[in-house]
Coordinates of C-alpha atoms in Angstrom, one line a residue:
M1 CA 131.0 92.7 72.4
N2 CA 130.5 89.2 71.1
S3 CA 130.2 89.3 67.2
A4 CA 127.9 86.2 67.6
L5 CA 125.6 87.7 69.9
V6 CA 125.3 91.0 67.6
A7 CA 124.7 88.8 64.3
A8 CA 122.0 87.0 66.4
V9 CA 120.1 90.0 67.3
R10 CA 120.6 91.4 63.7
R11 CA 119.0 88.2 62.1
F12 CA 116.2 88.1 65.0
N13 CA 115.5 91.8 63.7
R14 CA 115.4 91.1 60.3
T15 CA 113.0 88.1 60.6
V16 CA 110.6 90.2 62.7
T17 CA 110.7 93.2 60.4
Q18 CA 109.7 90.9 57.4
R19 CA 107.0 88.8 59.2
V20 CA 105.2 91.8 60.8
G21 CA 105.1 93.7 57.1
A22 CA 107.2 96.4 58.5
L23 CA 109.1 96.7 55.0
D24 CA 106.0 97.1 53.3
D25 CA 105.0 100.7 52.1
E26 CA 101.5 100.2 52.9
Y27 CA 101.4 98.7 56.5
M28 CA 98.4 96.1 57.0
A29 CA 97.4 97.6 53.5
Q30 CA 96.1 100.9 55.0
G31 CA 97.8 103.1 52.3
R32 CA 100.2 104.6 54.7
P33 CA 103.9 103.5 56.1
L34 CA 104.6 101.7 59.5
G35 CA 105.7 104.9 61.0
Q36 CA 102.3 106.9 60.5
A37 CA 100.3 103.7 61.3
R38 CA 102.0 103.5 64.7
V39 CA 101.7 107.1 65.5
L40 CA 97.9 106.8 64.9
W41 CA 97.6 103.9 66.9
E42 CA 99.5 105.4 69.9
I43 CA 97.3 108.6 69.6
G44 CA 94.2 106.2 69.9
P45 CA 90.8 107.4 70.8
A46 CA 91.5 109.1 73.8
G47 CA 94.0 111.5 72.2
A48 CA 97.7 112.1 73.6
E49 CA 99.9 114.7 74.5
V50 CA 102.7 115.1 71.4
A51 CA 105.5 115.3 74.1
A52 CA 104.1 112.1 75.8
L53 CA 104.2 110.6 72.2
R54 CA 107.9 111.5 71.5
A55 CA 108.9 110.3 74.7
R56 CA 106.9 106.9 74.5
L57 CA 107.9 106.3 70.9
G58 CA 111.5 107.7 71.1
L59 CA 111.1 109.9 68.2
D60 CA 113.0 113.0 67.3
S61 CA 110.6 116.0 67.5
G62 CA 111.1 116.9 63.6
Y63 CA 110.3 113.2 62.4
L64 CA 107.2 113.0 64.9
S65 CA 106.0 116.7 63.5
R66 CA 106.4 115.1 60.1
L67 CA 104.4 112.1 61.0
L68 CA 101.5 114.2 62.4
R69 CA 101.4 116.6 59.5
A70 CA 101.0 113.7 57.2
L71 CA 98.2 112.1 59.1
E72 CA 96.4 115.9 59.7
N73 CA 96.8 116.3 55.9
D74 CA 94.8 113.1 55.3
G75 CA 92.2 114.1 57.8
L76 CA 92.8 111.8 60.4
V77 CA 94.3 113.7 63.5
T78 CA 94.0 117.3 64.5
V79 CA 97.2 118.7 66.7
G80 CA 96.2 121.8 68.8
P81 CA 96.7 123.3 72.6
T82 CA 95.4 120.8 75.2
D83 CA 92.3 122.1 77.1
Q84 CA 93.8 121.3 80.3
A85 CA 97.0 123.2 80.0
G86 CA 95.0 126.7 80.8
G87 CA 95.5 127.9 77.2
D88 CA 99.2 127.3 77.1
G89 CA 100.0 127.0 73.4
R90 CA 103.4 125.1 74.1
V91 CA 101.4 122.0 75.5
R92 CA 99.9 120.4 72.1
T93 CA 97.7 117.6 71.9
A94 CA 97.0 115.1 69.2
A95 CA 93.4 113.8 68.9
L96 CA 91.8 111.5 66.2
T97 CA 89.1 112.9 63.7
D98 CA 85.9 110.9 63.0
A99 CA 87.9 109.3 60.1
G100 CA 91.0 108.7 62.4
R101 CA 88.7 106.6 64.4
I102 CA 87.5 104.5 61.7
Q103 CA 90.7 104.0 60.8
W104 CA 92.3 103.1 64.2
A105 CA 89.3 100.7 64.7
E106 CA 90.4 99.2 61.3
L107 CA 94.0 99.0 62.3
D108 CA 93.1 97.4 65.5
R109 CA 91.2 94.7 63.7
R110 CA 94.2 94.0 61.2
S111 CA 96.6 93.7 63.8
D112 CA 94.7 91.1 65.5
E113 CA 94.4 89.2 62.3
L114 CA 98.1 89.8 61.8
A115 CA 98.7 88.1 65.4
A116 CA 96.4 85.4 64.8
S117 CA 98.2 84.6 61.4
I118 CA 101.4 84.4 63.2
L119 CA 99.8 82.0 65.7
E120 CA 97.9 79.9 63.5
P121 CA 100.3 77.6 61.6
L122 CA 101.7 76.3 64.9
T123 CA 100.6 73.8 67.4
A124 CA 99.1 75.0 70.8
H125 CA 102.4 74.0 72.6
R126 CA 104.2 75.9 70.2
R127 CA 102.0 79.0 70.5
D128 CA 102.5 78.9 74.1
R129 CA 106.1 78.8 73.8
L130 CA 106.1 81.7 71.1
V131 CA 104.1 83.9 73.4
A132 CA 106.3 83.1 76.4
A133 CA 109.4 83.7 74.4
M134 CA 107.8 86.9 73.3
A135 CA 107.4 88.0 76.8
E136 CA 110.8 87.4 77.7
V137 CA 112.2 89.5 74.8
E138 CA 110.1 92.4 75.5
R139 CA 111.1 92.1 79.1
L140 CA 114.7 92.1 78.2
L141 CA 114.1 95.0 75.3
V142 CA 112.4 97.4 78.0
G143 CA 115.5 96.5 80.5
S144 CA 118.0 97.7 77.6
M145 CA 115.8 100.8 76.9
V146 CA 116.8 102.2 80.4
V147 CA 119.0 105.0 80.4
V148 CA 121.5 105.6 83.4
E149 CA 123.1 109.0 83.8
P150 CA 124.3 111.7 86.2
C151 CA 121.5 113.9 87.6
P152 CA 121.6 116.6 89.9
P153 CA 120.1 115.7 93.0
A154 CA 117.8 118.8 93.2
D155 CA 116.5 117.9 89.8
P156 CA 112.5 117.3 90.1
R157 CA 113.1 113.6 88.7
A158 CA 115.5 112.9 91.2
R159 CA 113.8 114.4 93.9
A160 CA 110.6 111.9 92.8
C161 CA 112.8 108.8 92.9
L162 CA 114.1 109.9 96.4
R163 CA 110.8 110.5 97.7
A164 CA 109.7 107.0 96.1
Y165 CA 112.5 105.5 97.9
A166 CA 111.5 107.0 101.1
R167 CA 108.0 105.9 100.6
E168 CA 108.9 102.3 99.9
V169 CA 111.3 101.8 102.9
G170 CA 108.7 103.3 105.1
R171 CA 106.3 100.7 104.1
R172 CA 109.0 98.0 104.6
F173 CA 110.9 98.7 107.9
D174 CA 109.6 97.5 111.0
D175 CA 109.2 100.8 112.3
G176 CA 108.8 102.7 109.5
F177 CA 111.2 105.5 108.0
D178 CA 111.8 109.0 109.2
P179 CA 114.4 110.5 107.1
A180 CA 115.1 113.2 110.1
L181 CA 116.0 110.0 112.1
S182 CA 118.3 108.5 109.4
N183 CA 121.9 109.5 108.8
P184 CA 121.5 112.7 106.5
V185 CA 122.7 112.5 102.8
Y186 CA 123.0 115.9 102.1
D187 CA 122.5 117.4 98.1
E188 CA 126.3 118.8 97.9
A189 CA 127.5 115.2 99.0
L190 CA 126.2 114.0 95.8
V191 CA 127.5 116.6 93.5
P192 CA 130.9 116.1 91.7
P193 CA 133.7 115.8 92.9
A194 CA 132.1 114.9 96.5
G195 CA 130.0 112.2 95.0
V196 CA 127.3 111.6 92.0
L197 CA 123.5 110.7 91.9
L198 CA 122.6 108.5 89.1
L199 CA 119.1 108.5 87.9
A200 CA 117.6 105.8 85.5
T201 CA 114.9 106.6 83.1
L202 CA 112.7 104.8 80.6
N203 CA 111.1 106.7 77.8
T204 CA 112.3 110.0 79.9
E205 CA 110.6 108.8 83.1
P206 CA 112.4 108.2 86.1
V207 CA 112.3 104.7 87.4
G208 CA 115.3 104.3 89.6
C209 CA 118.3 106.0 91.4
G210 CA 121.2 105.5 93.3
A211 CA 124.2 107.4 94.8
V212 CA 127.7 107.2 96.1
K213 CA 129.5 109.5 98.3
L214 CA 133.3 109.8 97.9
H215 CA 135.7 109.8 100.8
R216 CA 139.2 110.8 100.5
D217 CA 140.6 108.5 103.5
G218 CA 138.3 105.5 103.1
P219 CA 135.9 103.4 101.0
A220 CA 133.4 105.2 99.0
E221 CA 129.7 104.7 100.0
I222 CA 126.6 103.8 98.0
K223 CA 123.3 105.4 99.1
R224 CA 119.6 105.6 98.2
V225 CA 119.4 102.9 95.7
W226 CA 115.9 102.3 94.4
V227 CA 114.0 100.6 91.5
A228 CA 110.4 101.3 90.5
D229 CA 108.1 98.4 90.5
T230 CA 107.8 98.9 86.7
V231 CA 111.2 97.8 86.1
R232 CA 111.9 95.6 88.7
R233 CA 113.7 91.9 87.8
L234 CA 114.9 93.9 84.6
G235 CA 118.5 94.2 85.8
V236 CA 118.4 97.7 86.4
G237 CA 119.4 97.5 90.3
R238 CA 122.3 95.7 89.3
R239 CA 123.2 97.9 86.7
L240 CA 123.0 101.0 89.0
L241 CA 125.1 99.3 91.5
G242 CA 127.5 98.6 89.0
E243 CA 127.6 102.1 87.3
L244 CA 128.0 103.6 90.8
E245 CA 131.0 101.0 91.8
R246 CA 132.7 102.2 88.5
Y247 CA 132.1 105.8 89.0
A248 CA 133.8 105.3 92.4
A249 CA 136.8 103.3 91.1
E250 CA 137.8 105.8 88.3
R251 CA 138.1 108.6 91.0
G252 CA 140.5 106.4 92.9
A253 CA 138.2 104.6 95.6
T254 CA 139.6 101.1 96.3
A255 CA 136.5 99.8 98.1
V256 CA 132.8 100.6 98.3
R257 CA 130.7 100.1 101.5
L258 CA 126.9 100.3 102.1
D259 CA 124.4 99.9 104.9
T260 CA 120.9 98.2 104.5
N261 CA 118.0 97.3 106.5
R262 CA 117.2 93.3 107.3
N263 CA 114.0 93.8 105.5
L264 CA 115.3 94.6 102.0
T265 CA 115.8 91.3 101.2
E266 CA 116.2 91.5 97.5
A267 CA 118.7 94.2 97.8
I268 CA 120.7 92.1 100.4
A269 CA 120.7 89.0 97.9
L270 CA 122.1 91.3 95.2
Y271 CA 125.0 92.7 97.1
R272 CA 126.2 89.2 98.2
S273 CA 125.5 88.0 94.5
T274 CA 128.0 90.9 93.2
G275 CA 130.8 90.4 95.7
Y276 CA 129.9 92.1 98.7
R277 CA 130.9 90.6 101.9
E278 CA 129.4 91.4 105.4
I279 CA 131.6 93.6 107.9
P280 CA 131.1 94.9 111.3
P281 CA 129.1 98.4 111.7
Y282 CA 130.9 101.3 110.2
N283 CA 128.1 103.8 111.3
T284 CA 125.3 104.5 113.5
E285 CA 122.7 104.3 111.2
R286 CA 119.3 103.9 113.1
Y287 CA 117.8 101.8 110.3
A288 CA 120.6 99.6 109.4
H289 CA 121.1 95.7 110.2
H290 CA 123.6 94.9 107.6
W291 CA 126.7 96.6 106.5
F292 CA 128.5 95.5 103.4
E293 CA 132.3 96.2 101.6
K294 CA 133.4 95.3 98.4
P295 CA 136.8 95.9 96.7
L296 CA 137.1 97.5 93.8
G297 CA 139.6 97.1 90.9
Q298 CA 140.2 93.2 91.4

């Protein structure tokens, strides 16, 4: 990693933490540190499941428990089984008390004041520049939070992604999409050593997938690349593609190939921009109009 880039990120982090008051013992002068204030905010008037809080904030379960206990001791939060879980005590929900709702409203007011104090010294033009830059930083940070790792194709999260893939291509293909008419992709072909399915998650929620089938006597084959709308244009599809290529190359493949439909224009643009060249059809896929191949290890 380029040391100048690392230094720039560290400098940005220091500036932001100082400007928003993250270093103060009492965040926004409410008598509690930033961690407790953020958890209080995330619980909100509607309440939140503890597991969802942990995933959304990326917190260790022990640390989140300590934060919730501190808020409970201050009379701001209650934590207990959720009514919607059929009495399952393993599903816990955090809810604000009356005092908690008052403090949440005060935190909301002071957060608006802090944001206004950041914008107020700037001209209108510079305010627009700052907000646009913040939006871009937020998008890129979200992209960097996506985790890509192997996942069994029978995992419920993988199944959800594959169903989403089928729904999307069904909407976009001229004649819809019937998996029964497409060349099959069996689970056993996506389990090592035959191949792999990669799952992309954001805060533990599945947001993308892609698979590669390894062939002993020919190029590996990439299948079922899909990315959710929530993370489109964040580089997740390109990252999935790169990870699939790397997986195939590390296992001896010298090339990868794939087929795609003419209506998937974004995917076609991605393939061409990452070194894929169009080739004659190598299969009889009903829904394919384009076939691509890319050499690996060059």
